[in-house]
Short mmCIF file of C-alpha atoms and ligand atoms in Angstrom, two decimals:
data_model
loop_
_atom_site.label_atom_id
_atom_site.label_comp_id
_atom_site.label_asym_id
_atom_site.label_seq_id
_atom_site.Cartn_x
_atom_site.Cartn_y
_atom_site.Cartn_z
CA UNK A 325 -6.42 4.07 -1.85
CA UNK A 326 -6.30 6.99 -3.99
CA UNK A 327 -5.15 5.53 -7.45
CA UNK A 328 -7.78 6.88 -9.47
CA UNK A 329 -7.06 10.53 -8.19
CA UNK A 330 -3.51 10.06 -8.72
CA UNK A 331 -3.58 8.59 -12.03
CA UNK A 332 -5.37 11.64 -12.93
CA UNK A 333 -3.43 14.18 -11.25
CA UNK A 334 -0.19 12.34 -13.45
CA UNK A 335 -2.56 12.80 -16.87
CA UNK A 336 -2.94 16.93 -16.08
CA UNK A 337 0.59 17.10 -14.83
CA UNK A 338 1.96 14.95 -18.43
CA UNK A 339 -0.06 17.01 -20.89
CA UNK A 340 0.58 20.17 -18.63
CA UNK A 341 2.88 22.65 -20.57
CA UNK A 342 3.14 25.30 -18.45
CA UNK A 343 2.14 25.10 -14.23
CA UNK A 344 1.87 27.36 -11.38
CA UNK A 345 2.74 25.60 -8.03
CA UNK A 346 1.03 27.67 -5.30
CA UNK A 347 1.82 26.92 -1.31
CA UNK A 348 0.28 28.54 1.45
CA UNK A 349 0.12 31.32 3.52
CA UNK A 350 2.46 31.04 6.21
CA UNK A 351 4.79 28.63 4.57
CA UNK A 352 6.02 25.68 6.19
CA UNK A 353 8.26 22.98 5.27
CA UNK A 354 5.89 20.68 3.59
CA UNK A 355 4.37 22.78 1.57
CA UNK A 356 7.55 24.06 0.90
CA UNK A 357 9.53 20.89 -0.21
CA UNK A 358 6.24 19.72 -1.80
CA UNK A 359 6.53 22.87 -4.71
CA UNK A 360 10.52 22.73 -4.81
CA UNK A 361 9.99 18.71 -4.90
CA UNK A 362 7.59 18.97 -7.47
CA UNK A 363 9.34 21.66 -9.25
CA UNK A 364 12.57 20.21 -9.83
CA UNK A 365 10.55 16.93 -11.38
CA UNK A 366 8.06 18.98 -13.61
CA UNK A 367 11.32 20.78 -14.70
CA UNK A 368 12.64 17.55 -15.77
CA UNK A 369 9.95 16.91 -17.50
CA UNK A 370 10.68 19.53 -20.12
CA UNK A 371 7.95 21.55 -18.18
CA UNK A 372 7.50 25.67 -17.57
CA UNK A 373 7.08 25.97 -13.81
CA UNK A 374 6.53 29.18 -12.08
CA UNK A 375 5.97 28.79 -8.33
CA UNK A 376 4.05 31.46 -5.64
CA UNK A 377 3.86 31.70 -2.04
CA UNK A 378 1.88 34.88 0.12
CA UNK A 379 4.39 34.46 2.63
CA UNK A 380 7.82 34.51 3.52
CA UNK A 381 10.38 31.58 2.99
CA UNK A 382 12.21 30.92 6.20
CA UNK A 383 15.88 31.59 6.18
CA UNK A 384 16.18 27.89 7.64
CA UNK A 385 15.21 26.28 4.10
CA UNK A 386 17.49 27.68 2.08
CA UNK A 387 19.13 24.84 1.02
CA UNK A 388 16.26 23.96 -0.63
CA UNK A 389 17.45 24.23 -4.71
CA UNK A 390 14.69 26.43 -5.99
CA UNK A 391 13.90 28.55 -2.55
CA UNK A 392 14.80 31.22 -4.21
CA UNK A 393 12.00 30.95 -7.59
CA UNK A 394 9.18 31.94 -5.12
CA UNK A 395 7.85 34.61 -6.95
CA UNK A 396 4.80 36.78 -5.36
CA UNK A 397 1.38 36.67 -6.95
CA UNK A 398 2.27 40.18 -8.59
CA UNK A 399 5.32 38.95 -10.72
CA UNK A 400 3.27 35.68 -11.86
CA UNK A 401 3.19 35.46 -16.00
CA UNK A 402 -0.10 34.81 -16.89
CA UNK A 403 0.81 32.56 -19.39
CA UNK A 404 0.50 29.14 -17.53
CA UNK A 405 -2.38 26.33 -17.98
CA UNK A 406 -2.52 24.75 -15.03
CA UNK A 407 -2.26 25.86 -11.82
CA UNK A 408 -1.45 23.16 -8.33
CA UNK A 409 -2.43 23.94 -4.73
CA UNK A 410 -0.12 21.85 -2.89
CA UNK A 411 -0.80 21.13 0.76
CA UNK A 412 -3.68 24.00 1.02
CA UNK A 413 -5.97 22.58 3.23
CA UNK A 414 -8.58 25.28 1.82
CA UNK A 415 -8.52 28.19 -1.04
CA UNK A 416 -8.25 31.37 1.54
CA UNK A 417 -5.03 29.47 2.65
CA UNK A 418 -3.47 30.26 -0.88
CA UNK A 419 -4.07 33.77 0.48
CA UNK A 420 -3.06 36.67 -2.15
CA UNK A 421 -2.27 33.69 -4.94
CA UNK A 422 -6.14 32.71 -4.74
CA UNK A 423 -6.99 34.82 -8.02
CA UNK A 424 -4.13 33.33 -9.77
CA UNK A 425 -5.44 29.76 -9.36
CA UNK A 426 -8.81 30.85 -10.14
CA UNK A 427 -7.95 31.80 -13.66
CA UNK A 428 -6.45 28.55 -14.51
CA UNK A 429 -7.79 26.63 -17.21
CA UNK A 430 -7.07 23.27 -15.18
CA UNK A 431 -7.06 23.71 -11.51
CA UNK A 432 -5.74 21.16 -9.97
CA UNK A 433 -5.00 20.00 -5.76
CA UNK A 434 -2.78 17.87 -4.45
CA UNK A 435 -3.17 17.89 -0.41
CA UNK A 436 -3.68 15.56 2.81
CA UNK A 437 -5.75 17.77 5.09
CA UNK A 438 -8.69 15.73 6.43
CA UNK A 439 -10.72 18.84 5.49
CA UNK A 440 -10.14 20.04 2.38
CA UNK A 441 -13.18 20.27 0.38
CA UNK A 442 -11.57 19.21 -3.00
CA UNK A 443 -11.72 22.98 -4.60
CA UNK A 444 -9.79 21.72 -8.22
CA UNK A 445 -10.95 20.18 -11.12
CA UNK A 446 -8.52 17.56 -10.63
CA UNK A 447 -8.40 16.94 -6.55
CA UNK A 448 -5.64 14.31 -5.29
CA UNK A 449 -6.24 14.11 -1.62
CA UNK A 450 -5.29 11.33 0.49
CA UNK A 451 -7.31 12.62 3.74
CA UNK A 452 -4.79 11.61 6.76
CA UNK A 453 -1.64 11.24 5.64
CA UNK A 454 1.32 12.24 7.46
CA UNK A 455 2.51 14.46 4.83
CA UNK A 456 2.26 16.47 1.32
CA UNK A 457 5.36 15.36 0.95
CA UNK A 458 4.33 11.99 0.56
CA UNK A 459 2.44 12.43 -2.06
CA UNK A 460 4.35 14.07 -4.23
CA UNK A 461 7.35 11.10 -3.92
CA UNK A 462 4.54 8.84 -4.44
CA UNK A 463 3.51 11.13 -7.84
CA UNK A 464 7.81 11.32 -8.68
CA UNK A 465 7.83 7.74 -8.49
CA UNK A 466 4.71 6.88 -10.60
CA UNK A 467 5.62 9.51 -13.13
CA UNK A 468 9.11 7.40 -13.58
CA UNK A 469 11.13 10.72 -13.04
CA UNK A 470 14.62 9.96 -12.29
CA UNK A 471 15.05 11.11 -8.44
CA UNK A 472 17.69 13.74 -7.77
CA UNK A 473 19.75 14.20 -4.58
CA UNK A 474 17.86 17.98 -4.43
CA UNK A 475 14.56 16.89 -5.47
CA UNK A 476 14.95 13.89 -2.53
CA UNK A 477 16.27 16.65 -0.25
CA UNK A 478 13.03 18.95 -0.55
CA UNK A 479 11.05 16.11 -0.63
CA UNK A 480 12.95 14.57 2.66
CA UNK A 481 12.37 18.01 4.44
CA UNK A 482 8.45 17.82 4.26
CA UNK A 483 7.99 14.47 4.87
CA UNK A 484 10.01 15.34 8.28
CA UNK A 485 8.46 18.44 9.30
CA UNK A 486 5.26 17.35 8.98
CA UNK A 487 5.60 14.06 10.68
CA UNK A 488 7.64 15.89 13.58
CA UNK A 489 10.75 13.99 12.51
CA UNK A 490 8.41 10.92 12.27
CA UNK A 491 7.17 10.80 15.48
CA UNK A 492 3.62 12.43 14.86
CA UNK A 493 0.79 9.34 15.54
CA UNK A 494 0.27 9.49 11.75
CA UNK A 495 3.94 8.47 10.46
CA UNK A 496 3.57 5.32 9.01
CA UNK A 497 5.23 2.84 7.54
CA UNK A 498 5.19 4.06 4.29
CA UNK A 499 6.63 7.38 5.07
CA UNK A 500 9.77 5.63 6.74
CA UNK A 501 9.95 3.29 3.72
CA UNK A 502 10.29 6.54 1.75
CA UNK A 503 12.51 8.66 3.73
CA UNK A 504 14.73 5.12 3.53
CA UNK A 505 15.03 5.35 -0.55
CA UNK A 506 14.97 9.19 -0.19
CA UNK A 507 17.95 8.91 2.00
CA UNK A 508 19.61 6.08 -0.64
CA UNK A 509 19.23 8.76 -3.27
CA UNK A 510 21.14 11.51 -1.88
CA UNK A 511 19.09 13.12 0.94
CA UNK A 512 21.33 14.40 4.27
CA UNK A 513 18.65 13.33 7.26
CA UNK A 514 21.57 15.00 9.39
CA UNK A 515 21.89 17.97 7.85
CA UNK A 516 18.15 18.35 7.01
CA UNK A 517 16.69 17.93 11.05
CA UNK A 518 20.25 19.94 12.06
CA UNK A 519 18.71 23.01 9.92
CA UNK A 520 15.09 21.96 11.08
CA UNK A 521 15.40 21.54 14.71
CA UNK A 522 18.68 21.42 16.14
CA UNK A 523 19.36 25.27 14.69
CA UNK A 524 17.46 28.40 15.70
CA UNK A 525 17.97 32.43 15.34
CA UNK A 526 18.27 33.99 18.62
CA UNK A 527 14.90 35.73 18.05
CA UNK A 528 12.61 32.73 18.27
CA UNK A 529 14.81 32.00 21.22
CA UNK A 530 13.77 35.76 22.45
CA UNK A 531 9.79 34.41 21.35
CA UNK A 532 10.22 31.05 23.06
CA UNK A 533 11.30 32.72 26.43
CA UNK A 534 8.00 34.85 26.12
CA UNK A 535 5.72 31.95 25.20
CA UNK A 536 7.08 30.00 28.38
CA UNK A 537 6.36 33.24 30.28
CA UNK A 538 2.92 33.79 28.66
CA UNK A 539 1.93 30.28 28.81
CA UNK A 540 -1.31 29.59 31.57
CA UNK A 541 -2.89 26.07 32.13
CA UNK A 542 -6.79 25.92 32.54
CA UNK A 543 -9.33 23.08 33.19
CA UNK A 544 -6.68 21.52 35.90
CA UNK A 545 -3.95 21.30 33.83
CA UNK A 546 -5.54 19.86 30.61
CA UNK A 547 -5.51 22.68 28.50
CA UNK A 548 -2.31 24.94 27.98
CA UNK A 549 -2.81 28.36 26.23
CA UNK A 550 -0.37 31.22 25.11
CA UNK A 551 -1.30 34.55 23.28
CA UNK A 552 0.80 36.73 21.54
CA UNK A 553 0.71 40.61 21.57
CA UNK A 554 2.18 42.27 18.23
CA UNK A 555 4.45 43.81 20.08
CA UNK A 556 5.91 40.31 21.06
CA UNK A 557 6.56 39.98 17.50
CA UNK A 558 7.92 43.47 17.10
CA UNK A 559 10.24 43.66 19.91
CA UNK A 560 11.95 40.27 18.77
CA UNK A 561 12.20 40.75 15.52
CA UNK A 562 10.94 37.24 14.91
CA UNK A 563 8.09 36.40 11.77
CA UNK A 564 5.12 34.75 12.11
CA UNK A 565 6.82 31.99 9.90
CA UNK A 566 9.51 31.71 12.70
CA UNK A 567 7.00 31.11 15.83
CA UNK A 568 5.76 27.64 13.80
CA UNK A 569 5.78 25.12 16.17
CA UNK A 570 6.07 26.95 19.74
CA UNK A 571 2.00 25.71 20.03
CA UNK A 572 4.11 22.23 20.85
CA UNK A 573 5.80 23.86 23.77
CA UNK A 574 2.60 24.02 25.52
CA UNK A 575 0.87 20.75 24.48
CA UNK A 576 4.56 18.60 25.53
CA UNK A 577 3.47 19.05 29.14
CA UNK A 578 2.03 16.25 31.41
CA UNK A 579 -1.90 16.24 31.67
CA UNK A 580 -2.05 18.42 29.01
CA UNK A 581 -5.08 17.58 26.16
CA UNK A 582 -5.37 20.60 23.93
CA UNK A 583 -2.69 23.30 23.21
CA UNK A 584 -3.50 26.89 21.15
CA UNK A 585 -1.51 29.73 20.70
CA UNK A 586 -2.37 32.95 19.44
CA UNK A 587 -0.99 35.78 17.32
CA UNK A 588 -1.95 39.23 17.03
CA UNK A 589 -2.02 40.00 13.09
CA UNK A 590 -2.70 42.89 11.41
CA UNK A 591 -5.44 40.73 9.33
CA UNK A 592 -6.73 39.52 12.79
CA UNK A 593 -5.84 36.86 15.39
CA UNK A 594 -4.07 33.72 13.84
CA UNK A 595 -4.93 30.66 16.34
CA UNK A 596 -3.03 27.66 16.39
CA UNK A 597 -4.07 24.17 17.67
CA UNK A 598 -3.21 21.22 18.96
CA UNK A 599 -4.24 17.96 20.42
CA UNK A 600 -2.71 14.56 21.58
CA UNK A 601 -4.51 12.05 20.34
CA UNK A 602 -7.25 10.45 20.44
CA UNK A 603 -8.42 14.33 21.20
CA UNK A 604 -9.16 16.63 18.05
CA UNK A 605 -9.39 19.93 17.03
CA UNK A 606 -10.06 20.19 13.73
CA UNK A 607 -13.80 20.03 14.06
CA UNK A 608 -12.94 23.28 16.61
CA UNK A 609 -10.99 24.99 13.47
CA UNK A 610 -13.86 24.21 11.27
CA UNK A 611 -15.89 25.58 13.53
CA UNK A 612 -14.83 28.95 13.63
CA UNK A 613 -14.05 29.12 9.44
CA UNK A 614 -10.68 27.56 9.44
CA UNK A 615 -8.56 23.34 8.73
CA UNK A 616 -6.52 21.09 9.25
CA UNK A 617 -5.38 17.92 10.66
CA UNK A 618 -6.88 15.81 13.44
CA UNK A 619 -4.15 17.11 15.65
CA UNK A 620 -2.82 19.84 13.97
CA UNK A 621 -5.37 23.33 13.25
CA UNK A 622 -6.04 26.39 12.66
CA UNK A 623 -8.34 29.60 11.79
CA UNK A 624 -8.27 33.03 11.91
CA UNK A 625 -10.47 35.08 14.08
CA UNK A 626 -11.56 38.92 13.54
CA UNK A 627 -11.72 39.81 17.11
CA UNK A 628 -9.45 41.10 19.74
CA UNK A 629 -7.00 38.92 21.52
CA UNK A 630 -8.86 38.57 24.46
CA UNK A 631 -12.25 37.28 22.68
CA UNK A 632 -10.35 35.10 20.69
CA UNK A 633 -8.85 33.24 23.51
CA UNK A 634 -12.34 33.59 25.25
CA UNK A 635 -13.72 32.46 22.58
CA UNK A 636 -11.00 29.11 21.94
CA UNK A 637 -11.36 28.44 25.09
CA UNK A 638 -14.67 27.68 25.22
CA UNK A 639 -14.61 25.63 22.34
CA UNK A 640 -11.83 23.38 23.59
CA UNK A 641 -13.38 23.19 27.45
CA UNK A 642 -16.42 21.86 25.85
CA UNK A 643 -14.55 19.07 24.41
CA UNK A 644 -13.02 17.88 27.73
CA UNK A 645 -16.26 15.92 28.83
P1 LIG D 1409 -0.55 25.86 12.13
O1 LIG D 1409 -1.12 25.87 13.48
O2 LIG D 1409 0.78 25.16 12.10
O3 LIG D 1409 -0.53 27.18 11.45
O4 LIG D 1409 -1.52 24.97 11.22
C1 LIG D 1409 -1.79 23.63 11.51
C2 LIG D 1409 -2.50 22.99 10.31
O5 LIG D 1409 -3.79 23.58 10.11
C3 LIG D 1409 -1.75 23.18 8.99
O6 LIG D 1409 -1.80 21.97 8.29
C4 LIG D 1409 -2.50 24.27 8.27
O7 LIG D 1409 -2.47 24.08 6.91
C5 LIG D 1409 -3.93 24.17 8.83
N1 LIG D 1409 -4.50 25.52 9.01
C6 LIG D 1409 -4.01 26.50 9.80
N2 LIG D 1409 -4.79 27.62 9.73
C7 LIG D 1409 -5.79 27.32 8.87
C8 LIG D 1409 -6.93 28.08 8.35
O8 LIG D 1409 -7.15 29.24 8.70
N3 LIG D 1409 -7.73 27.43 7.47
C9 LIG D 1409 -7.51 26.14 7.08
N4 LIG D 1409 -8.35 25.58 6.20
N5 LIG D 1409 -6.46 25.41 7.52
C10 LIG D 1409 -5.61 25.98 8.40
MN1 LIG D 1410 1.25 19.55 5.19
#
C-alpha cells in the first residue's frame, strides 16, 4: 500500500498555509470533486485554498459547493506555498496552470493514473485505483477532518464518475465501502447519478446523434471508431467537456475490443480511448506522448483528422493479434 506516500502527503498538507489545488484540462468529475473535496477539508483546516482549472466546469456539477472558486491561472495570487495536482495523470495535463505549479515551493501530486511519472516533490499515487476520489476520502479520513454532507457530495461524485457508477473492472471493494459511509454522511447517490447520467442538454443529445452516425467498425467488428469535425462541435453548440464519455457509445457494442474517438481542436486532434478488459490502451496513449488508465486514454496528436485516425488505427490493429 501507499502509507508512506500518504503519510507524507498529510505532513505537506498540515504544515501547508496556503495551497493551490490544480485539476486538469478538460475537467471531469473526479478531478473535479477531488479539488472541491479537498477544498472544503483544507478550508476546515484553517487553510488558504485557491483552486485552478484550464478548462471549463460543466453546468452538470454545479451543485458541487465551491464550483464556482475555479479561478483561471491568470487571477491566481501568487502568494501560496504549496501547490497539488490532483488526478493529472501528467504535467501538460495541468495545461495553462503548469507554470503556476512550477513556482511552488512544495509541489506536491496526488493521482491514480498507472502512468504518471511522479512530477512533485511529494508524489501520492496509488497506480490503479478506481478513482482520485478515493484518495482524497482516504486523506479526509486520516487527517481526522470532520466529513461534511458537501465535502461527501464532491467526494461521492468522483468516486462515481470515475468508476462508471461502480461498474468499471477496477471498483473495488473499498470504493463501495466508501461511497457506503459517504452516503451515511449526507451524500444524495440519487441526486448525484440523476445530474451525472440520467440528465443531459439537448446539445450532447444533437453530438450523440452524430457520433452514432459517424461511428464505423473495422477489423470485423472489433474496433469501433468515431471522429469529430469542429464543425460538429460548432453546429451543436456542445463543449469538448460535454462530449466526455460518448467514446463508451462505441466500445458498448458486441465484439467490440478497442473504442477511440476523435476531436478536431484548435490545439490539434484530442483522441480518446478505450478498451474492455483484459485489452489496453494506455501503452497506445503513451505511445504517441499522452496517459492514462489501463482502459481509459488519451493524447493529443498535431496532425489532421484523417492521419490521426490513420494513425490510431494502426496502433490499435496491431494490438488485435
Ligand atoms: P478521456 O478520454 O476521458 O479524455 O481520458 C481518459 C483518461 O486518460 C483520463 O484519466 C485522462 O486523465 C487521461 N488522458 C487523456 N488525455 C491525456 C493526455 O494527453 N495525456 C495524459 N498523460 N493523460 C491523458
Ligand atoms: Mn480520475
Amino acid at each position: 500500500m501507499d502509507y508512506e506516500e500518504m503519510r507524507a502527503w498529510m505532513e505537506q498538507m498540515r504544515k501547508a498555509n496556503s495551497l493551490l489545488l490544480i485539476s486538469h484540462v478538460s475537467p471531469d468529475g473526479d478531478t473535479i470533486g477531488s479539488v472541491l473535496g479537498l477544498r472544503l477539508a483544507l478550508l476546515q483546516m484553517g487553510k488558504k485554498v485557491q483552486i485552478v482549472c484550464d478548462g471549463t466546469i460543466p453546468d452538470s456539477m454545479d451543485y458541487l459547493s465551491g464550483h464556482d472558486a475555479y479561478l483561471t491561472a491568470d487571477q491566481v495570487e501568487l502568494d501560496y506555498d504549496t501547490a497539488v495536482a490532483v488526478d493529472v495523470s501528467s504535467p501538460e495535463m495541468m495545461g495553462e496552470s503548469l507554470p503556476l505549479f512550477e513556482r511552488a515551493e512544495h509541489r506536491v501530486v496526488v493521482d491514480h493514473h498507472a502512468t504518471n511519472p511522479a512530477y512533485g516533490e511529494v508524489n501520492w499515487i496509488r497506480r490503479g485505483e478506481s478513482a482520485c476520489c478515493q484518495l482524497i476520502y482516504d486523506g479526509i479520513r486520516a487527517l481526522d477532518i470532520e466529513l461534511t454532507k458537501e465535502m461527501a457530495t464532491c467526494i461521492l461524485t468522483g468516486l462515481s464518475t470515475d468508476t462508471g457508477h461502480f461498474q468499471y473492472a477496477a471498483t473495488n471493494y473499498h470504493n463501495m465501502e466508501s461511497a457506503a459511509d459517504l452516503v451515511r454522511h449526507g451524500a444524495d447517490i440519487s441526486y448525484i447519478s440523476r445530474r451525472m447520467y440520467r440528465s443531459q442538454p439537448m446539445r450532447r443529445v444533437e453530438m450523440t446523434k452524430i457520433v452514432y452516425r459517424k461511428m464505423h467498425f473495422e477489423c470485423d467488428g472489433q474496433i469501433g471508431a468515431v471522429e469529430l469535425e469542429k464543425k460538429n462541435f460548432d453546429e451543436t453548440g456542445c463543449s469538448f467537456g460535454e462530449t466526455d464519455g460518448l467514446v463508451n457509445l462505441a466500445l458498448e457494442i458486441e465484439g467490440v475490443r478497442f473504442a477511440y474517438l476523435l476531436s478536431e481542436r484548435e490545439n490539434g486532434i484530442k483522441v480518446s480511448l478505450r478498451a474492455v478488459e483484459p485489452d489496453t490502451v494506455n501503452d497506445v496513449a503513451l505511445q504517441f506522448g499522452g496517459g492514462g488508465h489501463a482502459q481509459a486514454a488519451g493524447c493529443t496528436l498535431h496532425t489532421t483528422l484523417e492521419e490521426a485516425s490513420t494513425l490510431i488505427f494502426n496502433a490499435l490493429k496491431a494490438k488485435l493479434g
